[in-house]
Amino acid sequence: MGVLKRFEQRLEGLVNGTFAKVFKSEVQPVEIAGALQRECDNNATIWNRERTVVPNDFIVELSTGDYERLSPYSGQLGDELAGLVRDYAKQQRYSFMGPIKVHLEKADDLDTGLYRVRSRTLASSTSQAQPQAPQGQQQQPGGYGYPPAAAPPMPAAPPPGGAARRPAPGGPAAPVPPGAPGTTRRWIEINGTRHQISRSTLVLGRSTEADVRIDDPGVSRRHCEIRTGTPPTIQDLGSTNGIVVDGQHTTRATLRDGSRIVVGSTTIIYRQAEG
C-alpha cells in the first residue's frame, strides 16, 4: 500500500469527527501531502553514495480562509504530515539532517483553494557532555580506601575594626559568580537551539568529540573553534569547506553580538550580553 494511501486512511478518522467541516475547505490535506512528497523529490541532494538529504522543515502557505479553517488543528495535522514525509523518505531511502516539522502560515496573496509550499534543510545540533574524570580520580580523599580528609583550615580572624583583608598583590582573584555585574554571557544559536559557551574555547564540528555537534554533511569533524578572548574570535581548524563570517570567507575573524557564521549549509548566530 502506498504511503499516500495510508495517509488518507489515517485521515478518515479525523474527517468523520471534528475535522469534518474543516476539510470541506477548498484545500484538502491529501493535496498538501502530495506537495510535500514532490518538495522532497525536487530538493533531494546527494551528499555521497550512501546519503541523499532532503528538506526537513516545511512551510505550507494558505489563503486567509483556508488558514482560518485549518489553523486550530495545525498541531495534529502537522504531526500527521510530518509522519507522512518520514514514511515517504524511508521508502525512497532519503535522510534528514534534523527533526521533521510542518508549519501552516497565512499568505494574503493566495486565493481560496491555492497553496504554496516552501522548504529548507535545517541541521540538528547537540551539546556534548562534559568529559568525566579519569578512572581512579573520581573518588575524593576521605572515601573508601583513602585516609580521612583533613579538616579545612579555619579562616583567619579579621583585623580590628572588622574590615576584611585584601588579597595580596598577585594573589588569586576571588571567583565571579555567574550573572554578576561586569561578566559577559556568551552563547550560539543554531536553527533555534541555544548552546551556552561556558569555557574559553568551543569546538564546532560533525564529530561526537566536538563540543557542539552539527549533523551537516558539509561540516568537517572538527570544523572551527570559538575563542572567548578579548575580543572573541573564531578560528577555522583546517575544515574542508571553510567558514563564512558576516558574509566574508575567512580562516579567522573577530566576533560581535549578532555575528552570522556559516559552516556547510548551517547558519550559526553568535550572541553575547553583559550580566
Short mmCIF file of C-alpha atoms in Angstrom, two decimals:
data_model
loop_
_atom_site.label_atom_id
_atom_site.label_comp_id
_atom_site.label_asym_id
_atom_site.label_seq_id
_atom_site.Cartn_x
_atom_site.Cartn_y
_atom_site.Cartn_z
CA MET A 1 0.00 0.00 0.00
CA GLY A 2 1.36 3.42 -0.96
CA VAL A 3 2.36 5.99 1.63
CA LEU A 4 -0.21 8.50 0.39
CA LYS A 5 -3.00 5.90 0.56
CA ARG A 6 -2.11 5.06 4.17
CA PHE A 7 -2.17 8.77 4.96
CA GLU A 8 -5.68 9.05 3.51
CA GLN A 9 -6.83 6.17 5.70
CA ARG A 10 -5.36 7.80 8.82
CA LEU A 11 -7.26 10.97 7.98
CA GLU A 12 -10.59 9.14 7.72
CA GLY A 13 -10.96 9.09 11.48
CA LEU A 14 -10.34 12.82 11.61
CA VAL A 15 -12.69 13.62 8.75
CA ASN A 16 -15.52 11.67 10.36
CA GLY A 17 -15.16 13.62 13.60
CA THR A 18 -14.32 17.21 14.47
CA PHE A 19 -12.44 17.73 11.23
CA ALA A 20 -15.45 17.02 9.00
CA LYS A 21 -16.44 20.64 8.45
CA VAL A 22 -12.82 21.79 8.38
CA PHE A 23 -11.87 19.57 5.46
CA LYS A 24 -14.69 20.94 3.33
CA SER A 25 -12.42 23.86 2.55
CA GLU A 26 -11.01 24.08 -0.93
CA VAL A 27 -7.56 22.87 0.12
CA GLN A 28 -7.53 19.19 1.03
CA PRO A 29 -4.83 17.79 3.35
CA VAL A 30 -4.13 14.98 0.88
CA GLU A 31 -3.20 17.62 -1.72
CA ILE A 32 -0.74 19.14 0.75
CA ALA A 33 0.67 15.68 1.47
CA GLY A 34 1.36 15.12 -2.22
CA ALA A 35 3.01 18.54 -2.46
CA LEU A 36 5.34 17.67 0.43
CA GLN A 37 6.42 14.49 -1.33
CA ARG A 38 7.18 16.46 -4.50
CA GLU A 39 9.09 19.02 -2.44
CA CYS A 40 11.32 16.21 -1.14
CA ASP A 41 11.92 14.82 -4.64
CA ASN A 42 12.65 18.23 -6.16
CA ASN A 43 15.12 19.22 -3.44
CA ALA A 44 16.91 15.93 -2.84
CA THR A 45 20.68 16.45 -2.61
CA ILE A 46 23.16 13.59 -3.00
CA TRP A 47 25.92 14.09 -0.43
CA ASN A 48 27.64 10.77 -1.02
CA ARG A 49 26.96 7.27 -2.29
CA GLU A 50 25.03 6.32 0.83
CA ARG A 51 23.24 9.53 1.75
CA THR A 52 20.66 11.61 -0.10
CA VAL A 53 19.45 14.53 2.02
CA VAL A 54 16.01 16.12 1.68
CA PRO A 55 14.43 19.12 3.45
CA ASN A 56 13.12 18.59 6.96
CA ASP A 57 11.40 21.93 7.65
CA PHE A 58 8.27 22.70 5.59
CA ILE A 59 6.06 25.79 5.50
CA VAL A 60 2.63 25.45 3.88
CA GLU A 61 1.19 28.84 2.90
CA LEU A 62 -2.61 29.02 2.71
CA SER A 63 -5.19 31.62 1.77
CA THR A 64 -6.77 33.55 4.62
CA GLY A 65 -9.96 31.48 4.52
CA ASP A 66 -8.24 28.10 4.38
CA TYR A 67 -5.77 29.11 7.07
CA GLU A 68 -8.55 30.17 9.45
CA ARG A 69 -10.27 26.80 8.96
CA LEU A 70 -7.16 24.66 9.38
CA SER A 71 -5.03 26.60 11.87
CA PRO A 72 -6.94 25.48 15.02
CA TYR A 73 -5.88 21.92 14.17
CA SER A 74 -2.43 22.75 12.82
CA GLY A 75 -0.63 20.80 15.55
CA GLN A 76 -2.32 17.46 14.86
CA LEU A 77 -2.34 17.97 11.11
CA GLY A 78 1.33 18.98 11.17
CA ASP A 79 2.23 15.80 13.06
CA GLU A 80 0.33 13.66 10.54
CA LEU A 81 2.02 15.38 7.60
CA ALA A 82 5.44 15.04 9.24
CA GLY A 83 4.78 11.32 9.71
CA LEU A 84 3.86 11.03 6.05
CA VAL A 85 7.11 12.72 5.00
CA ARG A 86 9.06 10.38 7.29
CA ASP A 87 7.40 7.28 5.80
CA TYR A 88 7.94 8.51 2.25
CA ALA A 89 11.61 9.26 2.94
CA LYS A 90 12.13 5.78 4.34
CA GLN A 91 10.56 4.31 1.22
CA GLN A 92 12.80 6.42 -1.05
CA ARG A 93 15.90 5.97 1.18
CA TYR A 94 16.14 9.69 1.85
CA SER A 95 17.69 11.04 5.04
CA PHE A 96 17.24 14.19 7.11
CA MET A 97 19.68 16.48 8.88
CA GLY A 98 17.25 17.31 11.68
CA PRO A 99 13.71 16.73 13.01
CA ILE A 100 10.81 16.98 10.55
CA LYS A 101 8.44 19.90 11.09
CA VAL A 102 5.45 21.11 9.07
CA HIS A 103 4.07 24.61 9.74
CA LEU A 104 0.99 26.39 8.40
CA GLU A 105 1.20 30.08 7.51
CA LYS A 106 -1.26 32.61 6.13
CA ALA A 107 -0.49 34.25 2.78
CA ASP A 108 -2.64 37.23 1.85
CA ASP A 109 -1.78 36.95 -1.85
CA LEU A 110 -3.34 33.47 -2.23
CA ASP A 111 -6.96 32.86 -3.19
CA THR A 112 -9.08 30.16 -1.56
CA GLY A 113 -8.04 26.73 -2.78
CA LEU A 114 -4.48 27.76 -3.63
CA TYR A 115 -1.45 26.94 -1.52
CA ARG A 116 2.32 27.20 -1.69
CA VAL A 117 4.99 25.00 -0.10
CA ARG A 118 8.42 26.23 0.96
CA SER A 119 11.08 24.03 2.47
CA ARG A 120 14.55 24.21 3.92
CA THR A 121 17.16 21.86 5.31
CA LEU A 122 17.99 22.58 8.95
CA ALA A 123 20.73 20.62 10.68
CA SER A 124 20.28 19.43 14.24
CA SER A 125 22.89 20.38 16.84
CA THR A 126 23.70 18.88 20.22
CA SER A 127 25.98 20.00 23.03
CA GLN A 128 28.25 17.17 24.10
CA ALA A 129 28.51 16.17 27.77
CA GLN A 130 31.50 17.34 29.76
CA PRO A 131 34.21 14.65 29.96
CA GLN A 132 34.28 12.70 33.20
CA ALA A 133 37.32 12.46 35.41
CA PRO A 134 39.68 9.57 34.54
CA GLN A 135 39.24 6.27 36.34
CA GLY A 136 40.82 6.40 39.77
CA GLN A 137 40.36 10.16 40.14
CA GLN A 138 36.64 10.22 40.77
CA GLN A 139 36.83 9.45 44.49
CA GLN A 140 37.82 12.24 46.79
CA PRO A 141 40.09 11.87 49.84
CA GLY A 142 38.15 10.55 52.78
CA GLY A 143 36.28 7.92 50.74
CA TYR A 144 36.77 4.17 50.90
CA GLY A 145 40.45 3.29 50.52
CA TYR A 146 41.63 6.80 51.37
CA PRO A 147 42.79 8.24 54.68
CA PRO A 148 40.33 10.61 56.33
CA ALA A 149 40.40 14.05 54.79
CA ALA A 150 42.00 16.73 56.90
CA ALA A 151 39.66 19.37 58.23
CA PRO A 152 39.85 22.62 56.26
CA PRO A 153 41.85 25.36 57.97
CA MET A 154 39.89 27.91 59.94
CA PRO A 155 39.68 31.29 58.22
CA ALA A 156 41.89 33.97 59.69
CA ALA A 157 40.17 36.38 62.05
CA PRO A 158 39.53 39.80 60.55
CA PRO A 159 41.77 42.62 61.76
CA PRO A 160 40.50 45.04 64.39
CA GLY A 161 37.66 47.14 63.11
CA GLY A 162 36.05 44.24 61.21
CA ALA A 163 37.49 45.18 57.80
CA ALA A 164 38.19 42.22 55.56
CA ARG A 165 41.76 41.70 54.49
CA ARG A 166 42.52 42.49 50.88
CA PRO A 167 44.28 39.75 48.89
CA ALA A 168 47.99 40.21 48.47
CA PRO A 169 49.10 41.68 45.13
CA GLY A 170 49.48 38.91 42.58
CA GLY A 171 47.32 36.52 44.62
CA PRO A 172 44.39 34.59 43.16
CA ALA A 173 41.30 36.66 42.43
CA ALA A 174 38.01 35.71 44.01
CA PRO A 175 35.69 33.88 41.58
CA VAL A 176 32.99 35.99 39.99
CA PRO A 177 29.52 34.45 40.30
CA PRO A 178 27.58 33.98 37.03
CA GLY A 179 25.38 36.94 36.18
CA ALA A 180 27.38 39.32 38.37
CA PRO A 181 27.83 42.87 37.08
CA GLY A 182 30.73 43.10 34.66
CA THR A 183 30.51 39.48 33.45
CA THR A 184 29.69 38.57 29.86
CA ARG A 185 27.33 35.74 28.93
CA ARG A 186 28.03 34.10 25.57
CA TRP A 187 26.07 31.58 23.54
CA ILE A 188 25.37 30.49 19.97
CA GLU A 189 22.05 29.77 18.27
CA ILE A 190 21.72 27.03 15.64
CA ASN A 191 18.32 26.64 13.98
CA GLY A 192 16.52 27.78 17.12
CA THR A 193 18.65 25.75 19.57
CA ARG A 194 20.77 27.69 22.08
CA HIS A 195 24.18 26.41 23.19
CA GLN A 196 25.91 28.16 26.09
CA ILE A 197 29.62 28.96 25.87
CA SER A 198 30.92 28.27 29.36
CA ARG A 199 34.60 27.67 28.60
CA SER A 200 37.40 29.59 26.94
CA THR A 201 37.06 27.56 23.72
CA LEU A 202 34.15 25.88 21.94
CA VAL A 203 34.80 23.42 19.09
CA LEU A 204 32.10 23.02 16.44
CA GLY A 205 32.03 20.03 14.12
CA ARG A 206 30.38 16.83 12.95
CA SER A 207 32.37 14.57 15.27
CA THR A 208 30.93 13.34 18.55
CA GLU A 209 34.12 14.71 20.12
CA ALA A 210 33.21 18.30 19.21
CA ASP A 211 31.75 20.48 21.97
CA VAL A 212 28.74 21.18 19.74
CA ARG A 213 27.96 18.51 17.16
CA ILE A 214 26.29 19.69 13.93
CA ASP A 215 24.69 16.99 11.77
CA ASP A 216 25.54 18.61 8.45
CA PRO A 217 27.46 16.65 5.77
CA GLY A 218 29.17 19.90 4.73
CA VAL A 219 30.69 20.31 8.20
CA SER A 220 34.06 18.74 8.97
CA ARG A 221 34.63 16.59 12.04
CA ARG A 222 36.46 19.46 13.79
CA HIS A 223 35.39 22.42 11.71
CA CYS A 224 36.09 25.57 13.72
CA GLU A 225 36.66 26.90 17.21
CA ILE A 226 35.21 29.89 19.05
CA ARG A 227 37.64 31.52 21.49
CA THR A 228 36.25 33.78 24.20
CA GLY A 229 39.12 36.21 24.48
CA THR A 230 39.04 39.99 24.27
CA PRO A 231 37.78 40.32 21.64
CA PRO A 232 36.14 36.91 21.00
CA THR A 233 37.25 35.23 17.77
CA ILE A 234 36.52 32.23 15.58
CA GLN A 235 39.26 30.11 14.01
CA ASP A 236 38.95 27.62 11.14
CA LEU A 237 40.51 24.28 12.13
CA GLY A 238 41.51 23.24 8.62
CA SER A 239 37.98 22.34 7.53
CA THR A 240 37.18 21.19 4.00
CA ASN A 241 34.59 23.86 3.18
CA GLY A 242 35.86 26.73 5.34
CA ILE A 243 33.83 29.29 7.27
CA VAL A 244 31.94 32.44 6.29
CA VAL A 245 31.61 35.18 8.91
CA ASP A 246 29.23 38.06 8.23
CA GLY A 247 29.35 37.32 4.51
CA GLN A 248 33.15 37.04 4.23
CA HIS A 249 35.10 33.83 3.58
CA THR A 250 37.88 33.72 6.15
CA THR A 251 40.04 31.49 8.33
CA ARG A 252 39.90 33.76 11.38
CA ALA A 253 37.57 36.58 12.37
CA THR A 254 36.55 38.73 15.31
CA LEU A 255 33.03 38.09 16.59
CA ARG A 256 30.45 40.58 17.81
CA ASP A 257 26.95 40.15 19.14
CA GLY A 258 24.82 39.00 16.20
CA SER A 259 27.68 37.75 14.01
CA ARG A 260 26.47 35.20 11.44
CA ILE A 261 28.73 32.19 10.91
CA VAL A 262 28.08 29.77 8.05
CA VAL A 263 29.57 26.27 8.15
CA GLY A 264 28.46 23.84 5.46
CA SER A 265 24.81 24.74 4.90
CA THR A 266 24.21 25.70 8.54
CA THR A 267 23.99 29.26 9.88
CA ILE A 268 25.15 29.96 13.44
CA ILE A 269 24.37 33.18 15.31
CA TYR A 270 26.90 34.30 17.93
CA ARG A 271 25.36 36.19 20.86
CA GLN A 272 26.75 37.90 23.95
CA ALA A 273 25.29 40.08 26.68
CA GLU A 274 26.54 41.75 29.84
CA GLY A 275 25.50 40.49 33.26
#
